[in-house]
Short mmCIF file of the C-alpha atoms (twelve columns), coordinates in Angstrom:
data_MODEL
# 
_entry.id   MODEL 
# 
loop_
_atom_site.group_PDB 
_atom_site.id 
_atom_site.type_symbol 
_atom_site.label_atom_id 
_atom_site.label_alt_id 
_atom_site.label_comp_id 
_atom_site.label_asym_id 
_atom_site.label_seq_id 
_atom_site.Cartn_x 
_atom_site.Cartn_y 
_atom_site.Cartn_z 
_atom_site.pdbx_PDB_model_num 
ATOM 1   C CA . MET A 1   0.002   0.021   0.074   1 
ATOM 2   C CA . LEU A 2   1.216   3.523   -0.782  1 
ATOM 3   C CA . SER A 3   1.556   5.781   2.186   1 
ATOM 4   C CA . PHE A 4   -0.775  8.638   2.788   1 
ATOM 5   C CA . LYS A 5   2.064   11.046  2.185   1 
ATOM 6   C CA . HIS A 6   2.499   9.599   -1.327  1 
ATOM 7   C CA . GLU A 7   -1.253  9.810   -1.989  1 
ATOM 8   C CA . VAL A 8   -1.137  13.482  -0.960  1 
ATOM 9   C CA . PHE A 9   1.848   14.173  -3.319  1 
ATOM 10  C CA . PHE A 10  0.101   12.334  -6.052  1 
ATOM 11  C CA . GLU A 11  -3.012  14.418  -5.866  1 
ATOM 12  C CA . VAL A 12  -0.964  17.744  -5.618  1 
ATOM 13  C CA . ALA A 13  0.989   16.696  -8.683  1 
ATOM 14  C CA . ARG A 14  -2.059  15.638  -10.620 1 
ATOM 15  C CA . LEU A 15  -4.113  18.734  -9.839  1 
ATOM 16  C CA . LYS A 16  -1.201  21.136  -9.719  1 
ATOM 17  C CA . SER A 17  -2.730  22.713  -6.754  1 
ATOM 18  C CA . PHE A 18  -2.393  22.336  -2.924  1 
ATOM 19  C CA . THR A 19  -5.978  23.737  -2.521  1 
ATOM 20  C CA . LYS A 20  -7.617  21.381  -4.986  1 
ATOM 21  C CA . ALA A 21  -5.702  18.478  -3.540  1 
ATOM 22  C CA . GLY A 22  -6.956  19.278  -0.110  1 
ATOM 23  C CA . GLN A 23  -10.534 19.498  -1.410  1 
ATOM 24  C CA . ALA A 24  -10.110 16.128  -3.299  1 
ATOM 25  C CA . LEU A 25  -8.696  14.391  -0.097  1 
ATOM 26  C CA . PHE A 26  -10.917 16.239  2.414   1 
ATOM 27  C CA . ILE A 27  -8.062  17.541  4.406   1 
ATOM 28  C CA . SER A 28  -6.851  21.003  5.196   1 
ATOM 29  C CA . GLN A 29  -4.271  22.938  3.166   1 
ATOM 30  C CA . PRO A 30  -1.776  22.948  6.084   1 
ATOM 31  C CA . ALA A 31  -2.107  19.093  6.259   1 
ATOM 32  C CA . ILE A 32  -1.229  19.014  2.614   1 
ATOM 33  C CA . SER A 33  1.772   21.160  3.132   1 
ATOM 34  C CA . ARG A 34  2.941   19.177  6.129   1 
ATOM 35  C CA . ASN A 35  2.834   15.889  4.221   1 
ATOM 36  C CA . ILE A 36  4.745   17.291  1.286   1 
ATOM 37  C CA . LYS A 37  7.332   18.736  3.537   1 
ATOM 38  C CA . GLN A 38  7.775   15.348  5.200   1 
ATOM 39  C CA . LEU A 39  8.285   13.662  1.774   1 
ATOM 40  C CA . GLU A 40  10.782  16.381  0.740   1 
ATOM 41  C CA . ASP A 41  12.730  15.877  4.002   1 
ATOM 42  C CA . GLU A 42  12.647  12.044  3.397   1 
ATOM 43  C CA . TYR A 43  13.922  12.371  -0.149  1 
ATOM 44  C CA . LYS A 44  16.129  15.336  0.665   1 
ATOM 45  C CA . SER A 45  14.868  17.056  -2.539  1 
ATOM 46  C CA . SER A 46  12.403  19.665  -3.399  1 
ATOM 47  C CA . LEU A 47  9.366   18.107  -5.188  1 
ATOM 48  C CA . PHE A 48  7.636   21.386  -6.396  1 
ATOM 49  C CA . GLU A 49  8.682   24.621  -7.820  1 
ATOM 50  C CA . ARG A 50  6.481   27.412  -6.619  1 
ATOM 51  C CA . LYS A 51  5.979   30.383  -8.976  1 
ATOM 52  C CA . GLY A 52  3.522   32.790  -7.567  1 
ATOM 53  C CA . SER A 53  0.194   31.040  -7.301  1 
ATOM 54  C CA . SER A 54  1.216   28.190  -9.604  1 
ATOM 55  C CA . ILE A 55  3.310   25.072  -8.942  1 
ATOM 56  C CA . SER A 56  5.194   22.730  -11.103 1 
ATOM 57  C CA . LEU A 57  7.113   19.431  -10.475 1 
ATOM 58  C CA . THR A 58  10.875  19.507  -10.064 1 
ATOM 59  C CA . GLU A 59  12.990  16.887  -11.791 1 
ATOM 60  C CA . ALA A 60  12.826  14.846  -8.534  1 
ATOM 61  C CA . GLY A 61  9.107   15.468  -8.295  1 
ATOM 62  C CA . GLN A 62  8.525   14.124  -11.825 1 
ATOM 63  C CA . MET A 63  10.635  11.050  -11.100 1 
ATOM 64  C CA . LEU A 64  8.391   10.345  -8.065  1 
ATOM 65  C CA . TYR A 65  5.124   11.042  -9.919  1 
ATOM 66  C CA . ASP A 66  6.134   8.693   -12.762 1 
ATOM 67  C CA . ALA A 67  7.018   5.998   -10.242 1 
ATOM 68  C CA . LEU A 68  3.780   6.471   -8.333  1 
ATOM 69  C CA . LEU A 69  1.798   6.033   -11.566 1 
ATOM 70  C CA . LYS A 70  3.355   2.592   -12.062 1 
ATOM 71  C CA . ALA A 71  2.995   1.683   -8.377  1 
ATOM 72  C CA . ARG A 72  -0.679  2.642   -8.283  1 
ATOM 73  C CA . ALA A 73  -1.313  0.532   -11.438 1 
ATOM 74  C CA . ILE A 74  0.518   -2.474  -9.860  1 
ATOM 75  C CA . GLU A 75  -1.420  -2.007  -6.606  1 
ATOM 76  C CA . LYS A 76  -4.808  -1.941  -8.442  1 
ATOM 77  C CA . GLN A 77  -3.847  -5.074  -10.521 1 
ATOM 78  C CA . LEU A 78  -2.588  -6.895  -7.461  1 
ATOM 79  C CA . GLN A 79  -5.761  -6.213  -5.545  1 
ATOM 80  C CA . TYR A 80  -7.922  -7.484  -8.346  1 
ATOM 81  C CA . ASP A 81  -5.706  -10.556 -9.059  1 
ATOM 82  C CA . ILE A 82  -5.728  -11.693 -5.423  1 
ATOM 83  C CA . SER A 83  -9.364  -11.044 -4.799  1 
ATOM 84  C CA . THR A 84  -10.263 -13.121 -7.935  1 
ATOM 85  C CA . GLN A 85  -7.825  -16.020 -7.303  1 
ATOM 86  C CA . ARG A 86  -10.523 -18.310 -6.201  1 
ATOM 87  C CA . ASP A 87  -13.703 -16.709 -7.553  1 
ATOM 88  C CA . GLN A 88  -14.106 -13.886 -10.138 1 
ATOM 89  C CA . TYR A 89  -17.208 -12.742 -8.389  1 
ATOM 90  C CA . GLU A 90  -15.271 -11.835 -5.359  1 
ATOM 91  C CA . ALA A 91  -13.362 -9.102  -7.222  1 
ATOM 92  C CA . LYS A 92  -12.330 -6.081  -5.206  1 
ATOM 93  C CA . GLY A 93  -11.060 -2.776  -6.332  1 
ATOM 94  C CA . GLU A 94  -11.967 0.660   -7.503  1 
ATOM 95  C CA . LEU A 95  -13.186 1.364   -11.002 1 
ATOM 96  C CA . LYS A 96  -13.155 4.936   -12.061 1 
ATOM 97  C CA . LEU A 97  -15.068 5.444   -15.319 1 
ATOM 98  C CA . GLY A 98  -15.740 8.427   -17.514 1 
ATOM 99  C CA . ALA A 99  -18.367 8.643   -20.169 1 
ATOM 100 C CA . SER A 100 -19.686 11.172  -22.567 1 
ATOM 101 C CA . THR A 101 -23.300 12.409  -21.968 1 
ATOM 102 C CA . THR A 102 -25.214 10.014  -24.159 1 
ATOM 103 C CA . VAL A 103 -23.461 6.939   -22.676 1 
ATOM 104 C CA . ALA A 104 -23.699 8.145   -19.047 1 
ATOM 105 C CA . LEU A 105 -27.428 8.925   -19.372 1 
ATOM 106 C CA . TYR A 106 -28.840 6.328   -21.744 1 
ATOM 107 C CA . ILE A 107 -26.414 3.448   -22.313 1 
ATOM 108 C CA . ILE A 108 -24.362 2.725   -19.206 1 
ATOM 109 C CA . PRO A 109 -26.747 2.912   -16.224 1 
ATOM 110 C CA . PRO A 110 -28.107 -0.722  -16.711 1 
ATOM 111 C CA . ILE A 111 -24.634 -1.950  -17.317 1 
ATOM 112 C CA . LEU A 112 -23.433 -0.346  -14.014 1 
ATOM 113 C CA . SER A 113 -26.248 -2.035  -12.205 1 
ATOM 114 C CA . GLY A 114 -25.598 -5.414  -13.565 1 
ATOM 115 C CA . PHE A 115 -21.942 -5.190  -13.068 1 
ATOM 116 C CA . HIS A 116 -22.447 -4.061  -9.403  1 
ATOM 117 C CA . GLN A 117 -24.666 -6.968  -8.771  1 
ATOM 118 C CA . LYS A 118 -22.179 -9.376  -10.112 1 
ATOM 119 C CA . HIS A 119 -19.206 -7.684  -8.417  1 
ATOM 120 C CA . PRO A 120 -20.583 -6.118  -5.187  1 
ATOM 121 C CA . HIS A 121 -17.109 -5.493  -3.780  1 
ATOM 122 C CA . VAL A 122 -16.033 -3.232  -6.482  1 
ATOM 123 C CA . SER A 123 -16.349 0.448   -5.900  1 
ATOM 124 C CA . ILE A 124 -17.531 2.290   -9.052  1 
ATOM 125 C CA . SER A 125 -17.504 5.998   -9.864  1 
ATOM 126 C CA . LEU A 126 -18.652 7.664   -13.048 1 
ATOM 127 C CA . LEU A 127 -17.558 11.041  -14.426 1 
ATOM 128 C CA . ASN A 128 -20.042 12.468  -16.897 1 
ATOM 129 C CA . ARG A 129 -18.501 14.995  -19.352 1 
ATOM 130 C CA . ASN A 130 -18.344 15.634  -23.073 1 
ATOM 131 C CA . SER A 131 -16.039 13.544  -25.193 1 
ATOM 132 C CA . GLU A 132 -13.133 15.946  -25.104 1 
ATOM 133 C CA . SER A 133 -13.278 16.182  -21.415 1 
ATOM 134 C CA . VAL A 134 -13.474 12.479  -20.965 1 
ATOM 135 C CA . LEU A 135 -10.361 12.026  -22.985 1 
ATOM 136 C CA . GLN A 136 -8.522  14.661  -20.999 1 
ATOM 137 C CA . ALA A 137 -9.662  13.074  -17.684 1 
ATOM 138 C CA . LEU A 138 -8.086  9.799   -18.931 1 
ATOM 139 C CA . LEU A 139 -4.828  11.508  -19.818 1 
ATOM 140 C CA . ASP A 140 -4.824  13.217  -16.352 1 
ATOM 141 C CA . HIS A 141 -5.269  9.768   -14.619 1 
ATOM 142 C CA . GLU A 142 -8.552  11.036  -13.205 1 
ATOM 143 C CA . ILE A 143 -10.270 7.977   -14.572 1 
ATOM 144 C CA . ASP A 144 -9.172  4.393   -15.443 1 
ATOM 145 C CA . LEU A 145 -11.464 3.733   -18.449 1 
ATOM 146 C CA . GLY A 146 -13.407 6.069   -20.767 1 
ATOM 147 C CA . ILE A 147 -16.268 5.685   -23.192 1 
ATOM 148 C CA . MET A 148 -16.595 8.392   -25.806 1 
ATOM 149 C CA . GLU A 149 -17.738 9.133   -29.364 1 
ATOM 150 C CA . GLY A 150 -15.307 8.713   -32.168 1 
ATOM 151 C CA . ARG A 151 -11.935 6.995   -32.352 1 
ATOM 152 C CA . ASN A 152 -9.072  9.208   -31.086 1 
ATOM 153 C CA . LYS A 153 -5.728  9.290   -32.775 1 
ATOM 154 C CA . LEU A 154 -3.420  10.060  -29.785 1 
ATOM 155 C CA . PRO A 155 -0.562  7.588   -29.580 1 
ATOM 156 C CA . MET A 156 -0.806  7.233   -25.773 1 
ATOM 157 C CA . VAL A 157 -4.427  6.112   -25.909 1 
ATOM 158 C CA . LYS A 158 -5.889  2.831   -27.077 1 
ATOM 159 C CA . SER A 159 -9.398  2.667   -28.564 1 
ATOM 160 C CA . GLN A 160 -11.687 -0.355  -28.754 1 
ATOM 161 C CA . HIS A 161 -15.141 -0.304  -30.409 1 
ATOM 162 C CA . PHE A 162 -18.174 -0.558  -28.276 1 
ATOM 163 C CA . LEU A 163 -21.503 0.482   -29.949 1 
ATOM 164 C CA . THR A 164 -22.961 2.148   -32.980 1 
ATOM 165 C CA . ASP A 165 -25.448 4.907   -32.496 1 
ATOM 166 C CA . GLU A 166 -27.662 7.240   -34.573 1 
ATOM 167 C CA . VAL A 167 -28.221 11.010  -34.263 1 
ATOM 168 C CA . ILE A 168 -31.596 12.217  -35.519 1 
ATOM 169 C CA . PRO A 169 -33.158 15.602  -36.327 1 
ATOM 170 C CA . VAL A 170 -36.140 16.415  -34.183 1 
ATOM 171 C CA . CYS A 171 -38.477 19.264  -33.431 1 
ATOM 172 C CA . SER A 172 -41.584 20.111  -31.359 1 
ATOM 173 C CA . PRO A 173 -44.888 19.170  -32.922 1 
ATOM 174 C CA . LYS A 174 -45.817 22.868  -32.910 1 
ATOM 175 C CA . ASN A 175 -43.021 23.517  -35.413 1 
ATOM 176 C CA . PRO A 176 -44.560 23.812  -38.937 1 
ATOM 177 C CA . LEU A 177 -41.784 21.542  -40.321 1 
ATOM 178 C CA . SER A 178 -43.104 18.631  -38.270 1 
ATOM 179 C CA . LYS A 179 -46.003 18.284  -40.679 1 
ATOM 180 C CA . LYS A 180 -43.764 17.778  -43.766 1 
ATOM 181 C CA . GLN A 181 -42.875 14.185  -44.754 1 
ATOM 182 C CA . LYS A 182 -39.330 15.087  -45.902 1 
ATOM 183 C CA . LEU A 183 -37.103 18.133  -45.758 1 
ATOM 184 C CA . THR A 184 -34.204 19.161  -48.066 1 
ATOM 185 C CA . LEU A 185 -30.941 20.198  -46.554 1 
ATOM 186 C CA . LYS A 186 -31.586 23.718  -47.987 1 
ATOM 187 C CA . GLU A 187 -34.833 23.995  -45.909 1 
ATOM 188 C CA . VAL A 188 -32.862 22.906  -42.724 1 
ATOM 189 C CA . THR A 189 -30.101 25.376  -43.157 1 
ATOM 190 C CA . ALA A 190 -32.667 28.149  -43.488 1 
ATOM 191 C CA . HIS A 191 -34.426 27.205  -40.223 1 
ATOM 192 C CA . PRO A 192 -33.328 28.105  -36.704 1 
ATOM 193 C CA . ILE A 193 -31.311 25.340  -35.134 1 
ATOM 194 C CA . ALA A 194 -30.172 24.506  -31.524 1 
ATOM 195 C CA . LEU A 195 -26.946 22.755  -31.165 1 
ATOM 196 C CA . ARG A 196 -24.859 21.017  -28.427 1 
ATOM 197 C CA . GLU A 197 -21.714 22.806  -27.129 1 
ATOM 198 C CA . ARG A 198 -18.270 22.525  -28.800 1 
ATOM 199 C CA . GLY A 199 -16.455 19.363  -27.606 1 
ATOM 200 C CA . SER A 200 -19.627 17.349  -27.838 1 
ATOM 201 C CA . GLY A 201 -19.570 14.061  -29.739 1 
ATOM 202 C CA . THR A 202 -23.116 14.638  -30.954 1 
ATOM 203 C CA . LEU A 203 -21.935 17.888  -32.543 1 
ATOM 204 C CA . ALA A 204 -18.874 16.235  -34.083 1 
ATOM 205 C CA . ALA A 205 -21.087 13.501  -35.705 1 
ATOM 206 C CA . LEU A 206 -23.367 16.226  -37.107 1 
ATOM 207 C CA . LYS A 207 -20.430 18.183  -38.466 1 
ATOM 208 C CA . HIS A 208 -19.014 15.108  -40.163 1 
ATOM 209 C CA . ALA A 209 -22.364 14.235  -41.793 1 
ATOM 210 C CA . LEU A 210 -22.854 17.817  -43.070 1 
ATOM 211 C CA . ASN A 211 -19.381 17.932  -44.469 1 
ATOM 212 C CA . THR A 212 -20.152 14.990  -46.823 1 
ATOM 213 C CA . HIS A 213 -22.740 17.466  -48.357 1 
ATOM 214 C CA . ARG A 214 -20.242 20.388  -48.310 1 
ATOM 215 C CA . ILE A 215 -22.203 22.120  -45.645 1 
ATOM 216 C CA . LYS A 216 -20.414 23.748  -42.652 1 
ATOM 217 C CA . LEU A 217 -21.880 24.311  -39.146 1 
ATOM 218 C CA . SER A 218 -21.336 27.994  -39.857 1 
ATOM 219 C CA . ASP A 219 -23.795 27.700  -42.664 1 
ATOM 220 C CA . LEU A 220 -26.652 26.814  -40.225 1 
ATOM 221 C CA . ARG A 221 -28.804 29.419  -38.447 1 
ATOM 222 C CA . VAL A 222 -27.757 28.499  -35.004 1 
ATOM 223 C CA . SER A 223 -29.977 30.159  -32.462 1 
ATOM 224 C CA . VAL A 224 -28.573 28.624  -29.266 1 
ATOM 225 C CA . ARG A 225 -25.869 26.258  -28.057 1 
ATOM 226 C CA . LEU A 226 -26.586 24.201  -24.925 1 
ATOM 227 C CA . GLY A 227 -24.310 22.044  -22.802 1 
ATOM 228 C CA . GLY A 228 -25.839 18.540  -22.201 1 
ATOM 229 C CA . THR A 229 -28.376 16.354  -24.023 1 
ATOM 230 C CA . GLU A 230 -31.200 16.892  -21.544 1 
ATOM 231 C CA . ALA A 231 -30.935 20.691  -21.737 1 
ATOM 232 C CA . LEU A 232 -30.991 20.650  -25.494 1 
ATOM 233 C CA . LYS A 233 -33.931 18.229  -25.613 1 
ATOM 234 C CA . ASN A 234 -35.984 20.233  -23.117 1 
ATOM 235 C CA . PHE A 235 -35.294 23.389  -25.064 1 
ATOM 236 C CA . ILE A 236 -36.447 21.842  -28.328 1 
ATOM 237 C CA . ILE A 237 -39.642 20.651  -26.800 1 
ATOM 238 C CA . ALA A 238 -40.427 24.176  -25.691 1 
ATOM 239 C CA . ASP A 239 -39.130 25.967  -28.788 1 
ATOM 240 C CA . GLU A 240 -39.486 25.880  -32.522 1 
ATOM 241 C CA . CYS A 241 -35.948 25.142  -33.377 1 
ATOM 242 C CA . ILE A 242 -34.675 21.958  -35.014 1 
ATOM 243 C CA . GLY A 243 -32.251 20.005  -32.932 1 
ATOM 244 C CA . PHE A 244 -29.997 16.988  -33.480 1 
ATOM 245 C CA . LEU A 245 -30.044 14.359  -30.640 1 
ATOM 246 C CA . PRO A 246 -29.056 10.760  -30.034 1 
ATOM 247 C CA . MET A 247 -31.846 8.344   -30.950 1 
ATOM 248 C CA . ARG A 248 -31.487 6.659   -27.494 1 
ATOM 249 C CA . SER A 249 -32.095 9.974   -25.773 1 
ATOM 250 C CA . VAL A 250 -35.497 10.681  -27.294 1 
ATOM 251 C CA . VAL A 251 -37.255 7.356   -27.502 1 
ATOM 252 C CA . ARG A 252 -39.780 8.307   -24.809 1 
ATOM 253 C CA . GLU A 253 -40.473 11.859  -26.220 1 
ATOM 254 C CA . LEU A 254 -41.075 10.501  -29.702 1 
ATOM 255 C CA . SER A 255 -43.478 7.803   -28.360 1 
ATOM 256 C CA . ASN A 256 -45.482 10.221  -26.333 1 
ATOM 257 C CA . GLY A 257 -45.635 12.944  -28.991 1 
ATOM 258 C CA . GLU A 258 -43.484 15.616  -27.213 1 
ATOM 259 C CA . LEU A 259 -41.036 15.478  -30.165 1 
ATOM 260 C CA . VAL A 260 -41.305 14.547  -33.901 1 
ATOM 261 C CA . ARG A 261 -38.524 12.859  -35.877 1 
ATOM 262 C CA . LEU A 262 -37.801 14.802  -39.089 1 
ATOM 263 C CA . GLN A 263 -36.798 13.148  -42.297 1 
ATOM 264 C CA . ILE A 264 -34.004 15.047  -44.098 1 
ATOM 265 C CA . ASP A 265 -33.194 13.879  -47.634 1 
ATOM 266 C CA . LYS A 266 -29.901 12.085  -47.896 1 
ATOM 267 C CA . LEU A 267 -28.694 12.933  -44.401 1 
ATOM 268 C CA . SER A 268 -27.560 10.044  -42.194 1 
ATOM 269 C CA . ILE A 269 -25.750 10.714  -38.899 1 
ATOM 270 C CA . ILE A 270 -24.096 7.591   -37.471 1 
ATOM 271 C CA . ARG A 271 -21.416 7.674   -34.817 1 
ATOM 272 C CA . GLN A 272 -19.394 5.081   -33.044 1 
ATOM 273 C CA . PHE A 273 -18.646 4.706   -29.278 1 
ATOM 274 C CA . TYR A 274 -15.331 3.529   -28.105 1 
ATOM 275 C CA . PHE A 275 -13.731 2.383   -24.920 1 
ATOM 276 C CA . ILE A 276 -10.503 4.302   -24.394 1 
ATOM 277 C CA . GLN A 277 -7.537  3.295   -22.120 1 
ATOM 278 C CA . ARG A 278 -4.054  4.593   -21.655 1 
ATOM 279 C CA . HIS A 279 -1.399  2.623   -23.437 1 
ATOM 280 C CA . GLY A 280 0.229   0.317   -20.917 1 
ATOM 281 C CA . ASP A 281 -3.014  -0.115  -18.884 1 
ATOM 282 C CA . GLU A 282 -4.546  -2.615  -21.378 1 
ATOM 283 C CA . SER A 283 -3.883  -5.517  -18.874 1 
ATOM 284 C CA . ASN A 284 -6.000  -3.876  -16.105 1 
ATOM 285 C CA . GLY A 285 -8.107  -6.856  -15.047 1 
ATOM 286 C CA . LEU A 286 -11.025 -4.742  -13.626 1 
ATOM 287 C CA . CYS A 287 -11.291 -2.633  -16.689 1 
ATOM 288 C CA . ASN A 288 -11.177 -5.602  -18.943 1 
ATOM 289 C CA . ALA A 289 -13.788 -7.344  -16.864 1 
ATOM 290 C CA . PHE A 290 -16.030 -4.249  -17.247 1 
ATOM 291 C CA . ILE A 291 -15.510 -4.050  -21.058 1 
ATOM 292 C CA . LYS A 292 -16.306 -7.761  -21.469 1 
ATOM 293 C CA . PHE A 293 -19.464 -7.366  -19.318 1 
ATOM 294 C CA . SER A 294 -20.616 -4.327  -21.322 1 
ATOM 295 C CA . LYS A 295 -20.196 -6.033  -24.648 1 
ATOM 296 C CA . ALA A 296 -22.073 -9.091  -23.424 1 
ATOM 297 C CA . TYR A 297 -24.950 -6.928  -22.107 1 
ATOM 298 C CA . TYR A 298 -25.402 -5.484  -25.605 1 
ATOM 299 C CA . ASN A 299 -24.554 -8.846  -27.251 1 
ATOM 300 C CA . ILE A 300 -21.555 -7.428  -28.991 1 
ATOM 301 C CA . LYS A 301 -18.748 -9.725  -30.065 1 
# 
């Protein structure tokens, strides 16, 4: 087990802040400073450079941080391996997940419930952010496993396909366009549209689909940008804008008549969801168990 002093150092180094580390660990800033001072005395080296209100790792601090990353990974793997030595259902450990909005709200909840019932001794946490933020959280070691839209091309991250999803155009039944059987892209670009925020996988999928028709997002009459699927959905229900939302997120609203699916000629918006892991962490037993369970739940080979 890593000492508490090392845990304190790790959080300060990861968050680049004594104050944020104190908040994350629920201890006071003087306690943070005291633990760091004890480590610096122990190693006889400064671990942080303080420049005004900002801090950065010294060469010794970076060496310690890199070593702790490896030690934490070994510790997690060891806990999982020993706990599953006799029975995989006795798995113990902590699984930190990150998922983009669509996954977190509409895809992963039943998986989490089933996985928790199968592995009741595993502590699970879920970070819900847009795709770009999930990727950054993985790189910052804030999560162990991410699920996001689109395959990333970073050399330090490994992607594994999970699900295929569809983004569809919708509007309120009070919108005059809801009465039309099919719309042209020209009609859509002339109508007010509500979009997700930049960094959203839903927005990226729409952008890619429009590009195939040589249409840019800037060609649209964007009335509002909203962060989060639920916020956008509720806005479209109340307004007369067109919106583009994941099919999984509007099943209930389409069935009860709160929203109407629009048919746009020749426009198909398909996107892929991927599991993402840091290279070097592919052997993480708990993450791999979760990936296997998730694919089995949706009957994916």
